[in-house]
PDB file of C-alpha atoms in Angstrom:
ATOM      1  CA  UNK A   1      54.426  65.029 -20.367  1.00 89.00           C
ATOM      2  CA  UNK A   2      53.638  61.100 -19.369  1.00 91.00           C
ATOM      3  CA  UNK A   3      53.194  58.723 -21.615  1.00 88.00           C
ATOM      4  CA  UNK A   4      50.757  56.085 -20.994  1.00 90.00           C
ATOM      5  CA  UNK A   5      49.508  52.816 -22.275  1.00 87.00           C
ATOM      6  CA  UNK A   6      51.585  51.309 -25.241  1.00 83.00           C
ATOM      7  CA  UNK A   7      53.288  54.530 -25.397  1.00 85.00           C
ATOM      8  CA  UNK A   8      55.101  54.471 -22.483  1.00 87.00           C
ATOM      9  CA  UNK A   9      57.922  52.166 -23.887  1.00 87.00           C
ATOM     10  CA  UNK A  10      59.457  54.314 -25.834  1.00 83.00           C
ATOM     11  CA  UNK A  11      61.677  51.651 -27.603  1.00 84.00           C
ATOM     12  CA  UNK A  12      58.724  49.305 -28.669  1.00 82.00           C
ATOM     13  CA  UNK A  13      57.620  51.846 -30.988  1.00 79.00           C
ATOM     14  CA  UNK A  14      58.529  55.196 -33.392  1.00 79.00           C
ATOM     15  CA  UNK A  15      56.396  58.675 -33.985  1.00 74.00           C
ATOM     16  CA  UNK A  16      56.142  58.042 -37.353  1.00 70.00           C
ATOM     17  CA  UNK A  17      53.974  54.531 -36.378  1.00 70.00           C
ATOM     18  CA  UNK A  18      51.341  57.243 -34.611  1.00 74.00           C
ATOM     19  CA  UNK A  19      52.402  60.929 -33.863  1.00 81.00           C
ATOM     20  CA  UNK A  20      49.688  63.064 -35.423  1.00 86.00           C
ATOM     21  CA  UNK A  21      52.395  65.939 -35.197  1.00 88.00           C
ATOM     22  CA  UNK A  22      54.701  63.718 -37.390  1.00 88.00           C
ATOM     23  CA  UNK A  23      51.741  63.598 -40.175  1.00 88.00           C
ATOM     24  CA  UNK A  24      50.791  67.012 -39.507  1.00 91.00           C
ATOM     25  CA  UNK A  25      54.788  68.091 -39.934  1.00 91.00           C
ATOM     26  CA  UNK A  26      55.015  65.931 -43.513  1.00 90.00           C
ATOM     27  CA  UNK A  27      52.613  68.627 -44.941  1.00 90.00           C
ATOM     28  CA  UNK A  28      53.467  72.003 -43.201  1.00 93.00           C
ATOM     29  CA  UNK A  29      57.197  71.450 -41.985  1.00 92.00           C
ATOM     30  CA  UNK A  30      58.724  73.502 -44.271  1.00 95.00           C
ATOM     31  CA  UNK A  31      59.518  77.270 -44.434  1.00 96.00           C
ATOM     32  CA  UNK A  32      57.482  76.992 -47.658  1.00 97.00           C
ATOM     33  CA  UNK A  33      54.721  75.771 -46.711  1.00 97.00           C
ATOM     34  CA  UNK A  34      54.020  77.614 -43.885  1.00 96.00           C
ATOM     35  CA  UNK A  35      55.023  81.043 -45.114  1.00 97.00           C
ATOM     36  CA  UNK A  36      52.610  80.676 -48.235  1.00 98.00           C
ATOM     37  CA  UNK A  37      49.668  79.715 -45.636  1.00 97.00           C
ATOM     38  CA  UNK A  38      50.891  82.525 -43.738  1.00 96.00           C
ATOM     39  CA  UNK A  39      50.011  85.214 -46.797  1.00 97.00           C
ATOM     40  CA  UNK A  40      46.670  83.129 -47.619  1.00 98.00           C
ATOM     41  CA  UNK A  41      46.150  84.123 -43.880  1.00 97.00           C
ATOM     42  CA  UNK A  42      46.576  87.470 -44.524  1.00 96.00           C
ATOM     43  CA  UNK A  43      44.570  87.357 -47.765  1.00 96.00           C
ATOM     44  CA  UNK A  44      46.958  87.131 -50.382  1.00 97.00           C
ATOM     45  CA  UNK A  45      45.223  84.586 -52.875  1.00 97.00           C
ATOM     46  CA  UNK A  46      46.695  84.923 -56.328  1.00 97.00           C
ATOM     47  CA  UNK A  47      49.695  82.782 -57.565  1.00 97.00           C
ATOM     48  CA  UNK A  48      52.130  85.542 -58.080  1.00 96.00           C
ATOM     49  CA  UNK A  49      51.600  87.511 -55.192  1.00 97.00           C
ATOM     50  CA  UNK A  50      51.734  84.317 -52.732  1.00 98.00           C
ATOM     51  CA  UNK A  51      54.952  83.370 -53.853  1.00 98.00           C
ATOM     52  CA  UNK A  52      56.608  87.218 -54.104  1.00 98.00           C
ATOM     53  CA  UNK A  53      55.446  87.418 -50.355  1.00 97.00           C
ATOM     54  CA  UNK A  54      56.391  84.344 -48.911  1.00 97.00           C
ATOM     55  CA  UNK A  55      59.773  85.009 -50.338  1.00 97.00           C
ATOM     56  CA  UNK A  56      59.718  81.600 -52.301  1.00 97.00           C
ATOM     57  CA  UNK A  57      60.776  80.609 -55.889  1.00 97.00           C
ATOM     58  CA  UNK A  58      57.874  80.434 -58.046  1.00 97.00           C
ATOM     59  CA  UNK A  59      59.442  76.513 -58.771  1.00 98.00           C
ATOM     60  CA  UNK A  60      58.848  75.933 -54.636  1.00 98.00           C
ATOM     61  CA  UNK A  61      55.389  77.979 -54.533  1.00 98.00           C
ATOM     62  CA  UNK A  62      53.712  75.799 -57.173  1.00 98.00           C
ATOM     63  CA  UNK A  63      54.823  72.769 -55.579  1.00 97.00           C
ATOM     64  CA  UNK A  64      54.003  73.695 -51.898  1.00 97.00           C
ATOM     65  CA  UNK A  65      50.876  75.345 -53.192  1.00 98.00           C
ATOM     66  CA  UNK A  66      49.488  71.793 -55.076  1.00 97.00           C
ATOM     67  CA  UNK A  67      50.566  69.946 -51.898  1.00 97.00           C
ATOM     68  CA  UNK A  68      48.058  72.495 -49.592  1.00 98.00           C
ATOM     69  CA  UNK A  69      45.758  72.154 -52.166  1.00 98.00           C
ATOM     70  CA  UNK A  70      45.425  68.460 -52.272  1.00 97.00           C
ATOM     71  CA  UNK A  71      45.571  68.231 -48.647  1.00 96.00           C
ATOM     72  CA  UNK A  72      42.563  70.068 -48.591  1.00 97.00           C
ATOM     73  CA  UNK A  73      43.728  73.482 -46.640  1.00 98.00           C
ATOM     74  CA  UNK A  74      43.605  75.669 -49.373  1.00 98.00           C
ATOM     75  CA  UNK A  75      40.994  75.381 -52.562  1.00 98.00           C
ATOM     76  CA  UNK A  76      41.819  77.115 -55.987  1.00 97.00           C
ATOM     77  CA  UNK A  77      38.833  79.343 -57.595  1.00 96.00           C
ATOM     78  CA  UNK A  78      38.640  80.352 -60.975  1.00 95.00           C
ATOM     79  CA  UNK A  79      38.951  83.601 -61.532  1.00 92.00           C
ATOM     80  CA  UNK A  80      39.134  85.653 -65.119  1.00 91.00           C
ATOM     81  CA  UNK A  81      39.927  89.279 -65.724  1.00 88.00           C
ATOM     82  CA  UNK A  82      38.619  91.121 -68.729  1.00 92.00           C
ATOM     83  CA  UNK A  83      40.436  90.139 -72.166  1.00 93.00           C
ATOM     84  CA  UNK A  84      42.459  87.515 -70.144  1.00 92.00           C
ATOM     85  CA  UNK A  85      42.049  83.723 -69.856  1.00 93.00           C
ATOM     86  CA  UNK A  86      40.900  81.829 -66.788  1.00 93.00           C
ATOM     87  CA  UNK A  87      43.333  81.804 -63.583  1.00 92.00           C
ATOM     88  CA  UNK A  88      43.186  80.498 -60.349  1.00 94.00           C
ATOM     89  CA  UNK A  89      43.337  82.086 -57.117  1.00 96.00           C
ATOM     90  CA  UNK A  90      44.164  79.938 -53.633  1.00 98.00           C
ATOM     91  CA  UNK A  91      41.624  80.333 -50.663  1.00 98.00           C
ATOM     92  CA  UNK A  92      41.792  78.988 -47.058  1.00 98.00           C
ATOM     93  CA  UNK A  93      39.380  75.825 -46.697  1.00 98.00           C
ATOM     94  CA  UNK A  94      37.632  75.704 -43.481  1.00 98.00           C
ATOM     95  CA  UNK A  95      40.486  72.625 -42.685  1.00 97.00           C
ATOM     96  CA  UNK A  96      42.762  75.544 -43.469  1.00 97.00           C
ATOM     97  CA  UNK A  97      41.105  77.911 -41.383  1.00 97.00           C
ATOM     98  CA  UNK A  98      41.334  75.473 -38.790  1.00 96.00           C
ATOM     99  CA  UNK A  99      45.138  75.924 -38.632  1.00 96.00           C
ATOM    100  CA  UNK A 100      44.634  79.181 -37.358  1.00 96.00           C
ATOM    101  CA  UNK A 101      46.116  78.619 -33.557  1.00 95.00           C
ATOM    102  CA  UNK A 102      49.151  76.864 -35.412  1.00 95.00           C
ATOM    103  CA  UNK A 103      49.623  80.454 -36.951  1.00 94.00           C
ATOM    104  CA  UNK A 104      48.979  82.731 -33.700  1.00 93.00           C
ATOM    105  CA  UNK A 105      51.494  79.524 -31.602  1.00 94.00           C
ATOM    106  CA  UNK A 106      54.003  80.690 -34.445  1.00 92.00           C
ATOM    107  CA  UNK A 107      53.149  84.257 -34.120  1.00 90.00           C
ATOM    108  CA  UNK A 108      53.879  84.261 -30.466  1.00 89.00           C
ATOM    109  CA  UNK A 109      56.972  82.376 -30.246  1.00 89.00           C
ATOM    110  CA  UNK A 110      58.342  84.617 -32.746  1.00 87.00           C
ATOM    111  CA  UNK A 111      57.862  87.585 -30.654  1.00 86.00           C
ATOM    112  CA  UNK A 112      58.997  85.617 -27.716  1.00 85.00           C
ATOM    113  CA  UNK A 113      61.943  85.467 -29.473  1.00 87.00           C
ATOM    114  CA  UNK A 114      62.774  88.563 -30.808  1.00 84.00           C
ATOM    115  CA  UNK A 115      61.871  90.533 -27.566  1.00 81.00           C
ATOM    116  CA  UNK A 116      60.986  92.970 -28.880  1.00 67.00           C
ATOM    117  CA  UNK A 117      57.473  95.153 -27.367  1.00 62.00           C
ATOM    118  CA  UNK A 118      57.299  96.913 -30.758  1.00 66.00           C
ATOM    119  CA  UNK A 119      56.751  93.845 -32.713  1.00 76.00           C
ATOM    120  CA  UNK A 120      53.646  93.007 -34.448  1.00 85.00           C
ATOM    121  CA  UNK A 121      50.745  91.786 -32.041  1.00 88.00           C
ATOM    122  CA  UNK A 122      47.596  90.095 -32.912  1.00 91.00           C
ATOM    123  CA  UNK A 123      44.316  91.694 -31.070  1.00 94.00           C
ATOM    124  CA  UNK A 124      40.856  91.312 -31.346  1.00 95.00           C
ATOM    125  CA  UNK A 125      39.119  92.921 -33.741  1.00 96.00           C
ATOM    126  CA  UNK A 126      35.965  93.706 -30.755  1.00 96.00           C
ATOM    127  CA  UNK A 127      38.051  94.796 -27.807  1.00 97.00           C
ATOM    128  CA  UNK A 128      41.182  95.849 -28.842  1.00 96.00           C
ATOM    129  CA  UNK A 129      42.878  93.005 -26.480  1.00 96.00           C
ATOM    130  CA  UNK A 130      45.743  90.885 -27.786  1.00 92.00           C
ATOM    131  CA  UNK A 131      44.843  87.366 -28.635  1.00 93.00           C
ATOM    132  CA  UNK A 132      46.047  84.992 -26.697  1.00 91.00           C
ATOM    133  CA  UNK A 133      46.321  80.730 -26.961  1.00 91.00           C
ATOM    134  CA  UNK A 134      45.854  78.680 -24.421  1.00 92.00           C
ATOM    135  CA  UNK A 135      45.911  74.598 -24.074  1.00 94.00           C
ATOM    136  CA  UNK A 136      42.790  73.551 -22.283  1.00 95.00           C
ATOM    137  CA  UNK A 137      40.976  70.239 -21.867  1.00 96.00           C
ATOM    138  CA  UNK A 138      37.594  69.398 -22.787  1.00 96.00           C
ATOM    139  CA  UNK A 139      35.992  70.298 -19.552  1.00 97.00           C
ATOM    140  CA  UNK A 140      37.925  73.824 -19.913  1.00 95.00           C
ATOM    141  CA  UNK A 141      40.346  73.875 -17.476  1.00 96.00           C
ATOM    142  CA  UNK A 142      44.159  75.077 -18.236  1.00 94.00           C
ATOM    143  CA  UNK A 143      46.436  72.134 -18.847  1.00 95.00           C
ATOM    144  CA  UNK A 144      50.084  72.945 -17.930  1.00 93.00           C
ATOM    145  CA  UNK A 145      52.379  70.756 -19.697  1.00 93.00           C
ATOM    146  CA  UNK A 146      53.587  68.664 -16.598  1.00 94.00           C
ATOM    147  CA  UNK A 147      49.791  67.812 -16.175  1.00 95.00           C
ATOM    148  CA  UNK A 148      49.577  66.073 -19.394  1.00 95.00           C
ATOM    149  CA  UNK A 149      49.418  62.481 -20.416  1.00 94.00           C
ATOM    150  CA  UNK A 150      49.726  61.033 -24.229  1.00 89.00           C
ATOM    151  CA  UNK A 151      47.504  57.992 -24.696  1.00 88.00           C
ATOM    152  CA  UNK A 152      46.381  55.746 -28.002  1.00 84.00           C
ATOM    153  CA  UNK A 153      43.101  56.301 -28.369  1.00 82.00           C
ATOM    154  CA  UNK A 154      40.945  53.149 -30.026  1.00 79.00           C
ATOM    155  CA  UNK A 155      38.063  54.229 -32.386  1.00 69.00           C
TER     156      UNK A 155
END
């Protein structure tokens, strides 16, 4: 990757100043955080069964889960079963939802990893075809990453 502009002296400045990764990392770096979006993912939405999934203390889940919550990916809905008082139950946000290739980039580097061809594969629902993620540019061609350039955009 080049960088460009500003950027391309990389002593006059640090990620944190800029990188959208770095502020995007702040709120889903953890294990935590991204194993508890990976069971809202896969529908888990009650307290209790988030964190007994996701492997986490129910200390860790409440924090991590607050966090997603304020950051807007996940909302909490009331919910009350008969004789019992009012709960809440977490559900993907559409900025959430929108975290989706983050989880199938995950996905596939995991399997890349383990090499193994039984592992779990992600398909489409319609075909039957595995999903697959690709990093294209506006105009929709592939972008390999030698063929990429990191600029400060102005707005």
């Amino acid at each position: 990757m080049k960088l460009s502009g500003p950027l391309a002296d990389r002593d006059r400045w640090t990620a944190a100043d800029w990188c959208p990764m770095e502020r995007a990392l702040e709120l889903i770096g953890t294990h935590s955080a991204m194993v508890l979006l990976r069971e809202a993912f896969w529908g888990g939405r009650r307290f209790d069964e988030l964190a007994r999934r996701a492997g986490v203390t129910e200390q860790i889940a409440a924090k991590r889960l607050r966090q997603l919550v304020e950051a807007g990916l996940l909302a909490k809905q009331p919910y009350q079963q008969p004789g019992q008082r009012t709960r809440y139950e977490y559900v993907l946000t559409e900025r959430g939802r929108d975290l989706f290739p983050v989880l199938v980039s995950l996905i596939e580097f995991g399997r890349m990893l383990q090499g193994d061809s039984s592992a779990m594969e992600l398909v489409h629902e319609g075909c039957g075809e595995p999903v697959e993620l690709r990093v294209r540019c506006a105009a929709g061609h592939d972008v390999a990453l030698s063929e990429t350039t990191a600029r400060i955009v102005k707005r």
